[in-house]
Amino acid sequence: MTGALFPRQAGLHPPAFTPGYKTSVLRSPQRALISFGSGPSEETGPAFGHVKLGEHDNDLLLNHARPGQSAIGERIIVHGRLLDEGGRPIPGALIEIWQANAGGRYRHKKDGYLAPLDPDFGGCGRAITAEDGSYVFRTIKPGAYPWPNGPNEWRPAHIHFSIFGHSFGQRLISQMYFEGDPLIARCPIAQTIPDKEALNRLVAALDMAETKPMDAIAYKFDIVLRGRRQTHFENRLEGM
Amino acid sequence: MVQKLDRLGLTPSQTAGPYVHIGLAPEACGIEKPPFPTLGTEIAGPAAKGTRITVRGRVVDGGDLPLRDCLIETWQADAAGIYPGQQGADPAVTGFGRFPADFTSGEFSFETVRPGAVDLPGDQAIPPHISFWIFARGINHGLHTRMYFPEDNLSGDPLLARIEHRDRIATLVAEARGETEYWFEIRLQGAGETVFFDI
Ligand SMILES: [Fe+2]
């Protein structure tokens, strides 16, 4: 049994209002969030451990490709573990990803970037974490792409991650970057994160040990969600 | 010197961006044959106990424009106030919904059963509510709020009791539009700004 969720670590997530990222200006609440200890509505959450995955759900090289084809681009493996703050693995949890193709183009009706679509690449995948919290995807390295925030702004190569833990209060959406990308330091979205060390946690490390020779380069990306207190000595309020 | 607390640093949030539909609601963005079915389309199956309701609404920015590229996720208890996964939960209720705003109007809409009040230790209970999590381009960290029902007495809710500006509680209460239909408008900024939580 576990108890209340740990409070979110202060100053870790980006603030709502980050004028360098212009869209946040009108989409950021101005009033302070109301803080409260978690209860059943936050400590429970949807379970996806039973979801039946298709053979290629975590393989973006193949899951939108025509028979006998595969996506164009630098073949990569992205793997890691889903953990809580105490270092405990979170098994049976759903991780969903989406990304641009190797040219930086998304398969989305609102993306009009001139780079072409790849007929063999859709750009989404999903996985359920194993007993030890591990997950793995095979995909292509997404390209950098321009976006209309400033006159000449380029997103660093990134993969979007959507992560469920075991509680609705652990819900997280983030982005994974790649080691060594000079665009990270220039990106207004990456730079919404005030703490440099926290931003570094979004940068996947080149992982030569897991790289498949003559096949695919590996990157390691561990994800850490809020933990939960132990329930020893849980008391009701005095007098209740 | 003291011992080190061996806590790991949390993974920070980033915006879901404008292309979030590819991963989480592929049909909405023109992907006709997604590799797997979309999750969260059914909160309560046909066999679910309780009153069936429809909730519609929209998310509005500080310039009074509805967000047409946002997604909302919802989490709720069954008609008896029991969350899926807890003992005695209604097996026909998944409790989880995921809905994109309409690309033209910005409206979202879903069907579910009216949740029951959720018991807390002691004599307290949380009045019926649906938890919302809102994410979109320009939202750096998913916004968490709740929808309560206009028919209910909310005075016993320990979370709402924490809100000092009492007039703001109205931002968490849906508007009734007929017997079983509700409208829930979420205002991100400015006059009538919805209360958001850090829970
Ligand atoms: Fe992106």
Short mmCIF file of C-alpha atoms and ligand atoms in Angstrom, two decimals:
data_model
loop_
_atom_site.label_atom_id
_atom_site.label_comp_id
_atom_site.label_asym_id
_atom_site.label_seq_id
_atom_site.Cartn_x
_atom_site.Cartn_y
_atom_site.Cartn_z
CA MET A 1 0.00 0.00 0.00
CA THR A 2 1.11 3.50 -0.70
CA GLY A 3 -0.20 6.82 0.48
CA ALA A 4 -0.32 10.39 -0.70
CA LEU A 5 1.64 11.59 -3.70
CA PHE A 6 4.80 13.52 -2.96
CA PRO A 7 4.30 17.24 -3.63
CA ARG A 8 5.70 18.32 -7.00
CA GLN A 9 9.31 19.44 -6.71
CA ALA A 10 9.18 23.25 -6.70
CA GLY A 11 10.72 25.10 -9.66
CA LEU A 12 11.17 21.93 -11.64
CA HIS A 13 8.45 22.19 -14.25
CA PRO A 14 8.31 25.21 -16.54
CA PRO A 15 6.11 28.05 -15.28
CA ALA A 16 2.89 28.65 -17.22
CA PHE A 17 3.88 32.12 -18.43
CA THR A 18 7.05 31.99 -20.56
CA PRO A 19 6.99 34.94 -22.98
CA GLY A 20 9.92 33.54 -25.01
CA TYR A 21 7.46 30.87 -26.07
CA LYS A 22 4.81 33.21 -27.40
CA THR A 23 1.79 30.92 -27.43
CA SER A 24 2.07 30.58 -23.65
CA VAL A 25 1.30 34.27 -23.16
CA LEU A 26 -2.48 33.95 -23.59
CA ARG A 27 -2.70 30.33 -22.49
CA SER A 28 -1.17 30.71 -19.03
CA PRO A 29 -3.30 31.04 -15.90
CA GLN A 30 -2.42 34.17 -13.93
CA ARG A 31 -3.87 33.12 -10.60
CA ALA A 32 -1.86 30.83 -8.36
CA LEU A 33 -2.66 27.12 -8.51
CA ILE A 34 -4.55 25.85 -5.46
CA SER A 35 -2.27 23.37 -3.70
CA PHE A 36 -3.74 20.46 -1.79
CA GLY A 37 -2.73 17.01 -0.62
CA SER A 38 -3.71 14.22 -2.97
CA GLY A 39 -6.87 12.17 -2.38
CA PRO A 40 -8.59 9.25 -4.10
CA SER A 41 -9.24 11.28 -7.26
CA GLU A 42 -5.51 11.79 -7.82
CA GLU A 43 -4.13 8.61 -6.27
CA THR A 44 -6.19 6.33 -8.49
CA GLY A 45 -5.75 6.37 -12.22
CA PRO A 46 -6.52 4.60 -15.46
CA ALA A 47 -4.83 1.22 -15.88
CA PHE A 48 -3.50 0.16 -19.26
CA GLY A 49 -1.49 -2.91 -18.29
CA HIS A 50 -4.15 -5.10 -19.90
CA VAL A 51 -4.18 -3.22 -23.24
CA LYS A 52 -3.30 -5.66 -25.98
CA LEU A 53 -0.46 -4.21 -27.98
CA GLY A 54 -0.02 -4.93 -31.65
CA GLU A 55 3.22 -6.47 -32.85
CA HIS A 56 4.56 -3.17 -34.20
CA ASP A 57 3.00 -0.68 -31.79
CA ASN A 58 6.46 0.25 -30.48
CA ASP A 59 8.16 -0.03 -33.87
CA LEU A 60 7.73 3.19 -35.84
CA LEU A 61 9.98 1.85 -38.59
CA LEU A 62 7.23 -0.60 -39.51
CA ASN A 63 3.90 0.40 -37.98
CA HIS A 64 2.91 2.67 -40.85
CA ALA A 65 5.06 1.15 -43.58
CA ARG A 66 3.86 -0.61 -46.69
CA PRO A 67 4.61 -4.32 -46.82
CA GLY A 68 8.31 -4.84 -47.37
CA GLN A 69 9.12 -1.16 -46.75
CA SER A 70 10.32 0.78 -43.71
CA ALA A 71 10.58 4.41 -42.69
CA ILE A 72 13.36 6.55 -44.17
CA GLY A 73 15.94 8.06 -41.82
CA GLU A 74 18.56 7.33 -39.24
CA ARG A 75 17.46 4.12 -37.53
CA ILE A 76 17.42 4.47 -33.75
CA ILE A 77 16.40 2.56 -30.64
CA VAL A 78 15.03 4.61 -27.73
CA HIS A 79 14.90 2.72 -24.48
CA GLY A 80 14.88 3.39 -20.77
CA ARG A 81 13.03 2.85 -17.53
CA LEU A 82 10.00 4.44 -15.93
CA LEU A 83 10.71 5.05 -12.25
CA ASP A 84 9.26 6.97 -9.35
CA GLU A 85 11.22 9.42 -7.23
CA GLY A 86 12.24 6.65 -4.85
CA GLY A 87 13.85 4.78 -7.75
CA ARG A 88 11.13 2.12 -7.82
CA PRO A 89 10.19 0.83 -11.28
CA ILE A 90 6.65 1.56 -12.51
CA PRO A 91 5.46 -1.56 -14.37
CA GLY A 92 2.38 -1.93 -16.59
CA ALA A 93 2.34 1.78 -17.44
CA LEU A 94 1.44 3.27 -20.80
CA ILE A 95 3.98 5.34 -22.74
CA GLU A 96 2.83 6.94 -25.99
CA ILE A 97 5.11 8.84 -28.37
CA TRP A 98 4.74 10.96 -31.48
CA GLN A 99 7.31 12.67 -33.65
CA ALA A 100 8.19 14.27 -36.99
CA ASN A 101 9.75 12.23 -39.78
CA ALA A 102 13.44 12.39 -40.72
CA GLY A 103 12.82 15.60 -42.68
CA GLY A 104 11.10 17.32 -39.76
CA ARG A 105 7.57 16.96 -41.14
CA TYR A 106 4.60 15.74 -39.11
CA ARG A 107 1.79 13.62 -40.48
CA HIS A 108 -0.82 16.14 -39.36
CA LYS A 109 -3.27 18.16 -41.38
CA LYS A 110 -2.07 21.38 -39.70
CA ASP A 111 1.60 20.89 -40.61
CA GLY A 112 2.41 22.65 -43.87
CA TYR A 113 6.22 22.48 -43.71
CA LEU A 114 7.72 22.00 -47.17
CA ALA A 115 9.66 18.86 -46.21
CA PRO A 116 7.86 15.85 -47.71
CA LEU A 117 5.88 13.20 -45.90
CA ASP A 118 7.38 9.73 -45.87
CA PRO A 119 4.73 7.27 -47.10
CA ASP A 120 6.19 4.63 -44.80
CA PHE A 121 6.23 6.70 -41.62
CA GLY A 122 3.23 7.57 -39.45
CA GLY A 123 4.96 9.00 -36.40
CA CYS A 124 3.25 7.45 -33.40
CA GLY A 125 3.94 4.49 -31.16
CA ARG A 126 3.12 3.09 -27.77
CA ALA A 127 4.50 0.66 -25.23
CA ILE A 128 3.59 -0.76 -21.82
CA THR A 129 6.43 -0.85 -19.31
CA ALA A 130 7.72 -4.25 -18.19
CA GLU A 131 8.05 -5.50 -14.59
CA ASP A 132 11.33 -3.62 -14.20
CA GLY A 133 9.81 -0.42 -15.63
CA SER A 134 11.66 -0.79 -18.92
CA TYR A 135 10.34 0.17 -22.34
CA VAL A 136 11.78 0.26 -25.86
CA PHE A 137 10.88 1.87 -29.17
CA ARG A 138 12.43 1.54 -32.60
CA THR A 139 12.07 4.55 -34.87
CA ILE A 140 13.98 7.04 -37.00
CA LYS A 141 15.67 10.12 -35.63
CA PRO A 142 13.27 13.02 -36.27
CA GLY A 143 14.53 16.05 -38.15
CA ALA A 144 14.71 19.57 -36.73
CA TYR A 145 11.90 21.76 -38.03
CA PRO A 146 11.14 25.48 -38.25
CA TRP A 147 8.22 27.03 -36.41
CA PRO A 148 6.74 30.52 -36.44
CA ASN A 149 7.61 31.66 -32.91
CA GLY A 150 10.37 34.01 -34.08
CA PRO A 151 11.63 34.98 -37.54
CA ASN A 152 14.01 32.01 -37.71
CA GLU A 153 13.27 29.49 -34.99
CA TRP A 154 14.04 25.76 -35.23
CA ARG A 155 12.98 23.04 -32.85
CA PRO A 156 15.77 20.66 -31.86
CA ALA A 157 15.15 17.06 -32.90
CA HIS A 158 12.71 15.68 -30.33
CA ILE A 159 10.23 12.93 -29.59
CA HIS A 160 7.04 13.78 -27.70
CA PHE A 161 6.29 11.49 -24.75
CA SER A 162 2.97 10.98 -22.98
CA ILE A 163 3.30 9.03 -19.75
CA PHE A 164 0.85 7.52 -17.28
CA GLY A 165 1.99 6.19 -13.94
CA HIS A 166 -0.47 4.44 -11.67
CA SER A 167 -2.18 7.64 -10.50
CA PHE A 168 -3.93 10.39 -12.40
CA GLY A 169 -1.82 12.82 -10.34
CA GLN A 170 1.35 11.42 -11.93
CA ARG A 171 0.23 12.27 -15.47
CA LEU A 172 3.03 13.79 -17.53
CA ILE A 173 3.65 14.96 -21.07
CA SER A 174 7.16 15.92 -22.11
CA GLN A 175 9.70 15.83 -24.91
CA MET A 176 12.92 13.91 -25.34
CA TYR A 177 15.93 15.58 -26.94
CA PHE A 178 19.14 14.08 -28.29
CA GLU A 179 22.62 14.36 -26.82
CA GLY A 180 24.80 16.95 -28.51
CA ASP A 181 22.08 18.91 -30.32
CA PRO A 182 23.14 22.60 -30.54
CA LEU A 183 19.51 23.67 -31.05
CA ILE A 184 18.49 22.73 -27.49
CA ALA A 185 20.21 25.79 -26.04
CA ARG A 186 18.49 27.98 -28.65
CA CYS A 187 14.99 26.56 -28.26
CA PRO A 188 12.43 28.73 -26.44
CA ILE A 189 10.38 25.64 -25.56
CA ALA A 190 13.28 23.68 -24.09
CA GLN A 191 14.35 26.85 -22.30
CA THR A 192 10.99 27.21 -20.53
CA ILE A 193 12.50 24.82 -17.98
CA PRO A 194 14.16 27.05 -15.42
CA ASP A 195 16.53 24.48 -13.95
CA LYS A 196 19.43 23.48 -16.21
CA GLU A 197 19.85 20.14 -14.52
CA ALA A 198 16.16 19.37 -14.99
CA LEU A 199 16.45 20.19 -18.70
CA ASN A 200 19.43 17.86 -18.97
CA ARG A 201 17.11 15.07 -17.82
CA LEU A 202 15.21 15.46 -21.09
CA VAL A 203 18.34 14.86 -23.15
CA ALA A 204 18.72 11.20 -24.05
CA ALA A 205 22.25 9.85 -23.93
CA LEU A 206 23.87 8.05 -26.84
CA ASP A 207 24.08 4.46 -25.63
CA MET A 208 26.72 2.55 -27.57
CA ALA A 209 26.28 -0.60 -25.45
CA GLU A 210 22.65 -1.02 -26.61
CA THR A 211 23.42 0.05 -30.17
CA LYS A 212 22.85 -2.76 -32.67
CA PRO A 213 25.95 -2.88 -34.90
CA MET A 214 25.15 -2.36 -38.59
CA ASP A 215 21.49 -1.70 -37.69
CA ALA A 216 20.39 1.02 -35.25
CA ILE A 217 21.95 3.56 -32.86
CA ALA A 218 20.57 3.48 -29.30
CA TYR A 219 19.64 6.34 -27.00
CA LYS A 220 18.73 5.91 -23.34
CA PHE A 221 15.95 7.94 -21.78
CA ASP A 222 14.81 7.25 -18.22
CA ILE A 223 11.64 8.92 -16.98
CA VAL A 224 10.89 9.78 -13.36
CA LEU A 225 7.37 10.42 -12.06
CA ARG A 226 6.16 11.63 -8.65
CA GLY A 227 6.46 9.05 -5.90
CA ARG A 228 4.11 8.20 -3.05
CA ARG A 229 4.61 8.26 0.68
CA GLN A 230 4.64 5.13 2.77
CA THR A 231 1.47 4.65 4.77
CA HIS A 232 2.98 3.88 8.18
CA PHE A 233 1.52 6.04 10.93
CA GLU A 234 -1.25 7.53 8.80
CA ASN A 235 -3.44 9.49 11.18
CA ARG A 236 -6.74 11.18 10.93
CA LEU A 237 -6.91 14.78 12.01
CA GLU A 238 -7.05 15.17 15.78
CA GLY A 239 -10.55 14.69 17.13
CA MET A 240 -11.91 12.91 14.04
CA MET B 1 27.52 16.60 6.70
CA VAL B 2 24.40 14.50 6.50
CA GLN B 3 23.34 11.46 4.57
CA LYS B 4 22.01 12.05 1.06
CA LEU B 5 18.30 11.57 0.40
CA ASP B 6 18.35 9.16 -2.48
CA ARG B 7 15.46 10.75 -4.39
CA LEU B 8 15.59 10.95 -8.13
CA GLY B 9 14.95 14.23 -9.89
CA LEU B 10 11.60 14.35 -11.66
CA THR B 11 11.31 14.47 -15.42
CA PRO B 12 10.16 18.01 -16.22
CA SER B 13 7.10 18.73 -18.34
CA GLN B 14 7.10 20.17 -21.86
CA THR B 15 4.19 21.37 -23.95
CA ALA B 16 2.26 18.77 -25.93
CA GLY B 17 2.62 21.05 -28.95
CA PRO B 18 0.30 21.47 -31.93
CA TYR B 19 0.73 17.94 -33.28
CA VAL B 20 -0.33 16.07 -30.14
CA HIS B 21 -3.17 14.43 -32.07
CA ILE B 22 -0.75 12.22 -33.99
CA GLY B 23 0.07 10.34 -30.84
CA LEU B 24 -3.11 10.67 -28.80
CA ALA B 25 -6.03 11.27 -31.17
CA PRO B 26 -4.81 10.28 -34.65
CA GLU B 27 -8.20 10.26 -36.41
CA ALA B 28 -8.69 13.93 -35.50
CA CYS B 29 -5.65 15.06 -37.52
CA GLY B 30 -6.29 13.13 -40.70
CA ILE B 31 -4.50 9.86 -40.01
CA GLU B 32 -7.05 7.50 -41.50
CA LYS B 33 -5.48 4.21 -40.57
CA PRO B 34 -3.71 4.68 -37.24
CA PRO B 35 -1.61 1.69 -36.19
CA PHE B 36 -3.74 1.17 -33.07
CA PRO B 37 -7.17 2.25 -31.80
CA THR B 38 -7.50 5.54 -29.93
CA LEU B 39 -7.76 5.20 -26.15
CA GLY B 40 -10.23 6.94 -23.88
CA THR B 41 -13.13 7.13 -26.30
CA GLU B 42 -15.50 5.37 -23.88
CA ILE B 43 -15.66 6.38 -20.21
CA ALA B 44 -18.71 4.29 -19.42
CA GLY B 45 -19.89 1.38 -21.55
CA PRO B 46 -23.56 0.69 -22.34
CA ALA B 47 -23.84 -1.60 -19.30
CA ALA B 48 -22.61 1.03 -16.83
CA LYS B 49 -24.91 1.77 -13.90
CA GLY B 50 -26.15 5.29 -13.27
CA THR B 51 -27.53 8.27 -15.12
CA ARG B 52 -26.07 8.83 -18.55
CA ILE B 53 -25.01 12.41 -19.15
CA THR B 54 -23.40 14.45 -21.90
CA VAL B 55 -20.75 17.04 -21.13
CA ARG B 56 -19.84 19.66 -23.67
CA GLY B 57 -17.56 22.62 -23.31
CA ARG B 58 -14.55 24.47 -24.52
CA VAL B 59 -11.25 25.87 -23.33
CA VAL B 60 -10.85 29.62 -23.87
CA ASP B 61 -7.61 31.64 -23.88
CA GLY B 62 -6.90 35.10 -22.43
CA GLY B 63 -7.93 36.72 -25.74
CA ASP B 64 -11.36 35.08 -25.58
CA LEU B 65 -10.55 32.63 -28.36
CA PRO B 66 -11.46 28.96 -27.91
CA LEU B 67 -8.52 26.56 -28.18
CA ARG B 68 -9.05 24.45 -31.26
CA ASP B 69 -5.91 22.40 -30.82
CA CYS B 70 -6.22 21.25 -27.21
CA LEU B 71 -6.97 17.84 -25.79
CA ILE B 72 -8.71 17.14 -22.54
CA GLU B 73 -8.43 14.01 -20.46
CA THR B 74 -10.95 13.12 -17.81
CA TRP B 75 -10.91 10.76 -14.84
CA GLN B 76 -13.90 9.94 -12.69
CA ALA B 77 -15.51 7.48 -10.31
CA ASP B 78 -18.48 5.28 -11.21
CA ALA B 79 -22.06 6.06 -10.18
CA ALA B 80 -21.37 4.71 -6.69
CA GLY B 81 -18.30 6.92 -6.21
CA ILE B 82 -15.85 4.04 -6.65
CA TYR B 83 -12.85 4.51 -8.91
CA PRO B 84 -11.99 1.84 -11.48
CA GLY B 85 -9.40 -0.47 -9.96
CA GLN B 86 -10.89 -0.11 -6.48
CA GLN B 87 -12.87 -2.91 -4.89
CA GLY B 88 -16.49 -3.08 -6.05
CA ALA B 89 -16.00 -0.77 -9.02
CA ASP B 90 -18.49 -1.01 -11.89
CA PRO B 91 -16.69 -3.14 -14.50
CA ALA B 92 -18.42 -1.26 -17.33
CA VAL B 93 -16.76 2.01 -16.31
CA THR B 94 -13.21 2.76 -17.48
CA GLY B 95 -13.32 6.18 -15.82
CA PHE B 96 -10.89 7.58 -18.37
CA GLY B 97 -11.68 9.82 -21.31
CA ARG B 98 -9.56 11.61 -23.88
CA PHE B 99 -11.17 14.09 -26.25
CA PRO B 100 -9.78 16.56 -28.77
CA ALA B 101 -11.38 19.95 -29.21
CA ASP B 102 -13.09 20.35 -32.55
CA PHE B 103 -10.65 21.87 -35.08
CA THR B 104 -13.24 24.48 -36.13
CA SER B 105 -15.37 25.32 -33.09
CA GLY B 106 -13.02 24.34 -30.28
CA GLU B 107 -15.80 22.37 -28.59
CA PHE B 108 -15.23 19.09 -26.86
CA SER B 109 -18.01 16.71 -26.00
CA PHE B 110 -18.31 13.37 -24.24
CA GLU B 111 -20.81 10.95 -22.79
CA THR B 112 -20.46 9.28 -19.45
CA VAL B 113 -22.38 8.37 -16.32
CA ARG B 114 -22.82 10.88 -13.53
CA PRO B 115 -20.18 9.96 -10.94
CA GLY B 116 -21.13 9.41 -7.30
CA ALA B 117 -19.70 11.20 -4.28
CA VAL B 118 -16.30 9.81 -3.25
CA ASP B 119 -15.95 8.80 0.39
CA LEU B 120 -13.00 10.04 2.40
CA PRO B 121 -11.76 8.65 5.73
CA GLY B 122 -13.95 9.90 8.58
CA ASP B 123 -17.34 11.28 7.68
CA GLN B 124 -16.18 13.40 4.80
CA ALA B 125 -16.97 12.90 1.14
CA ILE B 126 -15.99 14.67 -2.06
CA PRO B 127 -19.13 15.72 -3.96
CA PRO B 128 -19.49 14.18 -7.42
CA HIS B 129 -16.88 15.55 -9.79
CA ILE B 130 -14.89 14.78 -12.92
CA SER B 131 -11.16 15.52 -12.94
CA PHE B 132 -9.90 17.31 -16.05
CA TRP B 133 -6.39 17.51 -17.40
CA ILE B 134 -5.90 20.01 -20.23
CA PHE B 135 -2.95 20.13 -22.56
CA ALA B 136 -2.12 21.94 -25.78
CA ARG B 137 0.41 24.04 -27.62
CA GLY B 138 1.34 26.93 -25.33
CA ILE B 139 0.53 25.02 -22.13
CA ASN B 140 3.88 24.12 -20.59
CA HIS B 141 2.50 21.80 -17.94
CA GLY B 142 -0.88 20.06 -18.15
CA LEU B 143 -3.56 22.00 -16.29
CA HIS B 144 -5.57 20.13 -13.69
CA THR B 145 -9.08 21.18 -12.74
CA ARG B 146 -12.39 19.63 -11.70
CA MET B 147 -15.94 19.83 -12.92
CA TYR B 148 -18.66 19.71 -10.26
CA PHE B 149 -22.43 19.57 -10.81
CA PRO B 150 -24.80 22.50 -10.28
CA GLU B 151 -27.41 20.38 -8.42
CA ASP B 152 -25.02 19.36 -5.64
CA ASN B 153 -24.22 20.90 -2.30
CA LEU B 154 -20.49 21.60 -2.43
CA SER B 155 -20.09 23.01 1.08
CA GLY B 156 -18.49 19.87 2.52
CA ASP B 157 -15.71 19.60 -0.05
CA PRO B 158 -12.32 19.90 1.68
CA LEU B 159 -10.55 21.00 -1.49
CA LEU B 160 -13.04 23.75 -2.31
CA ALA B 161 -12.79 24.91 1.31
CA ARG B 162 -9.18 25.81 0.53
CA ILE B 163 -10.20 28.42 -2.07
CA GLU B 164 -10.04 31.80 -0.39
CA HIS B 165 -11.83 33.77 -3.12
CA ARG B 166 -15.20 32.04 -2.78
CA ASP B 167 -16.62 33.51 -5.98
CA ARG B 168 -14.06 31.49 -7.94
CA ILE B 169 -15.71 28.19 -6.98
CA ALA B 170 -18.36 28.92 -9.61
CA THR B 171 -15.68 28.39 -12.28
CA LEU B 172 -15.62 24.70 -11.31
CA VAL B 173 -19.35 24.14 -11.62
CA ALA B 174 -20.87 23.07 -14.93
CA GLU B 175 -23.95 24.75 -16.27
CA ALA B 176 -27.04 22.54 -16.69
CA ARG B 177 -28.40 22.50 -20.23
CA GLY B 178 -31.41 20.27 -19.97
CA GLU B 179 -31.95 17.20 -17.81
CA THR B 180 -28.79 15.29 -18.59
CA GLU B 181 -26.59 17.71 -20.45
CA TYR B 182 -23.93 20.01 -19.04
CA TRP B 183 -21.74 22.77 -20.38
CA PHE B 184 -18.29 23.29 -18.84
CA GLU B 185 -16.27 26.26 -20.00
CA ILE B 186 -12.65 26.40 -18.93
CA ARG B 187 -11.11 29.87 -19.00
CA LEU B 188 -7.32 29.84 -18.96
CA GLN B 189 -6.73 33.47 -18.11
CA GLY B 190 -8.26 36.77 -17.03
CA ALA B 191 -11.85 37.46 -15.95
CA GLY B 192 -13.52 34.29 -14.75
CA GLU B 193 -10.25 32.37 -14.85
CA THR B 194 -10.92 28.73 -13.94
CA VAL B 195 -9.39 27.46 -10.72
CA PHE B 196 -6.51 25.10 -11.46
CA PHE B 197 -4.97 22.76 -8.94
CA ASP B 198 -1.59 21.52 -7.83
CA ILE B 199 -2.58 18.27 -6.17
FE FE C 1 7.20 18.59 -31.97
#
